[in-house]
């Protein structure tokens, strides 16, 4: 008798969880946590173990990152359009060109408003 695919996937998932839990348990057993004074002294960077090492990120970075995501997503739509370009009629071609014009206008607007400047 052949087992159903759902049963096979369930057995595999249980085996994976068992292996992962075993690895975590063994690493905790062998490695352990032994905090002492030497582990809390500053290392090569001169910063203590409890010091935050990440400076604040400027807002300009987030604005530029969001702009990148928007234009990158629209570029992904254009790749799909470009693959089917030869098989399309005039309607989708004109719509794709209008989409690119709108993208260009959006990029021009962002450039004029200083959204691409890194201060």
PDB file of C-alpha atoms in Angstrom:
ATOM      1  CA  UNK A   1       0.000   0.000   0.000  1.00  0.00           C
ATOM      2  CA  UNK A   2       1.340   3.415  -0.988  1.00  0.00           C
ATOM      3  CA  UNK A   3       1.276   6.306   1.514  1.00  0.00           C
ATOM      4  CA  UNK A   4      -0.499   9.513   0.567  1.00  0.00           C
ATOM      5  CA  UNK A   5       1.634  12.545  -0.372  1.00  0.00           C
ATOM      6  CA  UNK A   6       0.302  14.474   2.633  1.00  0.00           C
ATOM      7  CA  UNK A   7       1.499  11.728   4.982  1.00  0.00           C
ATOM      8  CA  UNK A   8       4.952  11.746   3.379  1.00  0.00           C
ATOM      9  CA  UNK A   9       5.210  15.540   3.718  1.00  0.00           C
ATOM     10  CA  UNK A  10       4.060  15.331   7.339  1.00  0.00           C
ATOM     11  CA  UNK A  11       6.646  12.670   8.186  1.00  0.00           C
ATOM     12  CA  UNK A  12       9.353  14.716   6.465  1.00  0.00           C
ATOM     13  CA  UNK A  13       8.353  17.885   8.367  1.00  0.00           C
ATOM     14  CA  UNK A  14       8.381  15.980  11.667  1.00  0.00           C
ATOM     15  CA  UNK A  15      11.825  14.566  10.879  1.00  0.00           C
ATOM     16  CA  UNK A  16      13.171  18.029  10.012  1.00  0.00           C
ATOM     17  CA  UNK A  17      11.791  19.476  13.257  1.00  0.00           C
ATOM     18  CA  UNK A  18      13.283  16.597  15.236  1.00  0.00           C
ATOM     19  CA  UNK A  19      16.716  17.140  13.677  1.00  0.00           C
ATOM     20  CA  UNK A  20      16.567  20.913  14.252  1.00  0.00           C
ATOM     21  CA  UNK A  21      15.506  20.563  17.874  1.00  0.00           C
ATOM     22  CA  UNK A  22      18.242  17.972  18.440  1.00  0.00           C
ATOM     23  CA  UNK A  23      20.896  20.268  16.981  1.00  0.00           C
ATOM     24  CA  UNK A  24      19.754  23.187  19.142  1.00  0.00           C
ATOM     25  CA  UNK A  25      19.634  21.030  22.263  1.00  0.00           C
ATOM     26  CA  UNK A  26      23.114  19.562  21.654  1.00  0.00           C
ATOM     27  CA  UNK A  27      24.660  22.980  20.924  1.00  0.00           C
ATOM     28  CA  UNK A  28      23.190  24.383  24.147  1.00  0.00           C
ATOM     29  CA  UNK A  29      24.423  21.357  26.059  1.00  0.00           C
ATOM     30  CA  UNK A  30      27.962  21.453  24.675  1.00  0.00           C
ATOM     31  CA  UNK A  31      28.435  25.213  24.307  1.00  0.00           C
ATOM     32  CA  UNK A  32      26.474  26.664  27.153  1.00  0.00           C
ATOM     33  CA  UNK A  33      26.584  30.243  28.363  1.00  0.00           C
ATOM     34  CA  UNK A  34      29.354  31.122  30.754  1.00  0.00           C
ATOM     35  CA  UNK A  35      29.313  34.901  31.227  1.00  0.00           C
ATOM     36  CA  UNK A  36      32.330  36.324  32.973  1.00  0.00           C
ATOM     37  CA  UNK A  37      34.096  39.639  33.350  1.00  0.00           C
ATOM     38  CA  UNK A  38      36.453  39.077  30.409  1.00  0.00           C
ATOM     39  CA  UNK A  39      33.568  38.721  27.962  1.00  0.00           C
ATOM     40  CA  UNK A  40      32.211  42.160  28.895  1.00  0.00           C
ATOM     41  CA  UNK A  41      35.397  44.171  28.345  1.00  0.00           C
ATOM     42  CA  UNK A  42      35.769  46.254  25.160  1.00  0.00           C
ATOM     43  CA  UNK A  43      37.026  44.349  22.147  1.00  0.00           C
ATOM     44  CA  UNK A  44      39.108  45.622  19.210  1.00  0.00           C
ATOM     45  CA  UNK A  45      36.616  48.372  18.378  1.00  0.00           C
ATOM     46  CA  UNK A  46      36.865  49.875  21.854  1.00  0.00           C
ATOM     47  CA  UNK A  47      33.132  49.552  22.415  1.00  0.00           C
ATOM     48  CA  UNK A  48      31.725  47.648  25.338  1.00  0.00           C
ATOM     49  CA  UNK A  49      29.584  44.551  24.905  1.00  0.00           C
ATOM     50  CA  UNK A  50      26.371  46.390  25.775  1.00  0.00           C
ATOM     51  CA  UNK A  51      26.995  49.433  23.564  1.00  0.00           C
ATOM     52  CA  UNK A  52      24.856  50.129  20.508  1.00  0.00           C
ATOM     53  CA  UNK A  53      27.054  50.218  17.408  1.00  0.00           C
ATOM     54  CA  UNK A  54      24.446  51.352  14.886  1.00  0.00           C
ATOM     55  CA  UNK A  55      24.135  55.099  14.322  1.00  0.00           C
ATOM     56  CA  UNK A  56      20.782  56.562  13.367  1.00  0.00           C
ATOM     57  CA  UNK A  57      19.976  56.305   9.693  1.00  0.00           C
ATOM     58  CA  UNK A  58      19.064  59.620   8.059  1.00  0.00           C
ATOM     59  CA  UNK A  59      15.550  60.084   6.672  1.00  0.00           C
ATOM     60  CA  UNK A  60      16.995  60.783   3.214  1.00  0.00           C
ATOM     61  CA  UNK A  61      18.064  57.156   3.027  1.00  0.00           C
ATOM     62  CA  UNK A  62      14.510  55.946   3.605  1.00  0.00           C
ATOM     63  CA  UNK A  63      13.093  58.315   0.980  1.00  0.00           C
ATOM     64  CA  UNK A  64      15.648  57.137  -1.556  1.00  0.00           C
ATOM     65  CA  UNK A  65      15.012  53.485  -0.645  1.00  0.00           C
ATOM     66  CA  UNK A  66      11.243  53.854  -1.095  1.00  0.00           C
ATOM     67  CA  UNK A  67      11.796  55.546  -4.453  1.00  0.00           C
ATOM     68  CA  UNK A  68      14.063  52.698  -5.503  1.00  0.00           C
ATOM     69  CA  UNK A  69      11.441  50.122  -4.534  1.00  0.00           C
ATOM     70  CA  UNK A  70       8.700  51.931  -6.458  1.00  0.00           C
ATOM     71  CA  UNK A  71      10.726  52.277  -9.653  1.00  0.00           C
ATOM     72  CA  UNK A  72      12.167  48.761  -9.342  1.00  0.00           C
ATOM     73  CA  UNK A  73       8.698  47.243  -9.067  1.00  0.00           C
ATOM     74  CA  UNK A  74       7.548  49.158 -12.113  1.00  0.00           C
ATOM     75  CA  UNK A  75      10.635  47.973 -13.984  1.00  0.00           C
ATOM     76  CA  UNK A  76       9.581  44.394 -13.207  1.00  0.00           C
ATOM     77  CA  UNK A  77       6.224  45.109 -14.882  1.00  0.00           C
ATOM     78  CA  UNK A  78       8.058  46.494 -17.896  1.00  0.00           C
ATOM     79  CA  UNK A  79      10.188  43.334 -18.204  1.00  0.00           C
ATOM     80  CA  UNK A  80       7.045  41.231 -18.501  1.00  0.00           C
ATOM     81  CA  UNK A  81       5.678  43.688 -21.065  1.00  0.00           C
ATOM     82  CA  UNK A  82       8.923  43.581 -23.052  1.00  0.00           C
ATOM     83  CA  UNK A  83       8.892  39.770 -23.235  1.00  0.00           C
ATOM     84  CA  UNK A  84       5.455  39.771 -24.862  1.00  0.00           C
ATOM     85  CA  UNK A  85       6.072  42.917 -26.941  1.00  0.00           C
ATOM     86  CA  UNK A  86       6.085  41.223 -30.368  1.00  0.00           C
ATOM     87  CA  UNK A  87       2.891  39.272 -29.693  1.00  0.00           C
ATOM     88  CA  UNK A  88       0.938  42.305 -28.483  1.00  0.00           C
ATOM     89  CA  UNK A  89      -1.363  44.462 -30.552  1.00  0.00           C
ATOM     90  CA  UNK A  90      -1.248  48.240 -30.715  1.00  0.00           C
ATOM     91  CA  UNK A  91      -3.377  48.752 -27.602  1.00  0.00           C
ATOM     92  CA  UNK A  92      -0.980  47.178 -25.087  1.00  0.00           C
ATOM     93  CA  UNK A  93       2.012  48.762 -26.840  1.00  0.00           C
ATOM     94  CA  UNK A  94       0.512  52.246 -26.483  1.00  0.00           C
ATOM     95  CA  UNK A  95      -0.461  51.478 -22.872  1.00  0.00           C
ATOM     96  CA  UNK A  96       3.111  50.343 -22.121  1.00  0.00           C
ATOM     97  CA  UNK A  97       4.553  53.469 -23.692  1.00  0.00           C
ATOM     98  CA  UNK A  98       2.125  55.630 -21.688  1.00  0.00           C
ATOM     99  CA  UNK A  99       3.219  53.755 -18.559  1.00  0.00           C
ATOM    100  CA  UNK A 100       6.865  54.556 -19.357  1.00  0.00           C
ATOM    101  CA  UNK A 101       5.993  58.231 -19.927  1.00  0.00           C
ATOM    102  CA  UNK A 102       4.257  58.361 -16.534  1.00  0.00           C
ATOM    103  CA  UNK A 103       7.327  56.733 -14.956  1.00  0.00           C
ATOM    104  CA  UNK A 104       9.572  59.283 -16.617  1.00  0.00           C
ATOM    105  CA  UNK A 105       7.390  62.155 -15.404  1.00  0.00           C
ATOM    106  CA  UNK A 106       7.452  60.735 -11.874  1.00  0.00           C
ATOM    107  CA  UNK A 107      11.231  60.431 -11.956  1.00  0.00           C
ATOM    108  CA  UNK A 108      11.554  63.979 -13.332  1.00  0.00           C
ATOM    109  CA  UNK A 109       9.262  65.302 -10.578  1.00  0.00           C
ATOM    110  CA  UNK A 110      11.235  63.514  -7.883  1.00  0.00           C
ATOM    111  CA  UNK A 111      14.488  64.861  -9.299  1.00  0.00           C
ATOM    112  CA  UNK A 112      13.133  68.445  -9.430  1.00  0.00           C
ATOM    113  CA  UNK A 113      11.857  68.213  -5.838  1.00  0.00           C
ATOM    114  CA  UNK A 114      15.295  67.088  -4.621  1.00  0.00           C
ATOM    115  CA  UNK A 115      14.280  63.545  -3.737  1.00  0.00           C
ATOM    116  CA  UNK A 116      17.403  62.149  -5.370  1.00  0.00           C
ATOM    117  CA  UNK A 117      19.789  64.464  -3.501  1.00  0.00           C
ATOM    118  CA  UNK A 118      21.840  62.893  -0.753  1.00  0.00           C
ATOM    119  CA  UNK A 119      22.449  65.500   1.952  1.00  0.00           C
TER     120      UNK A 119
END
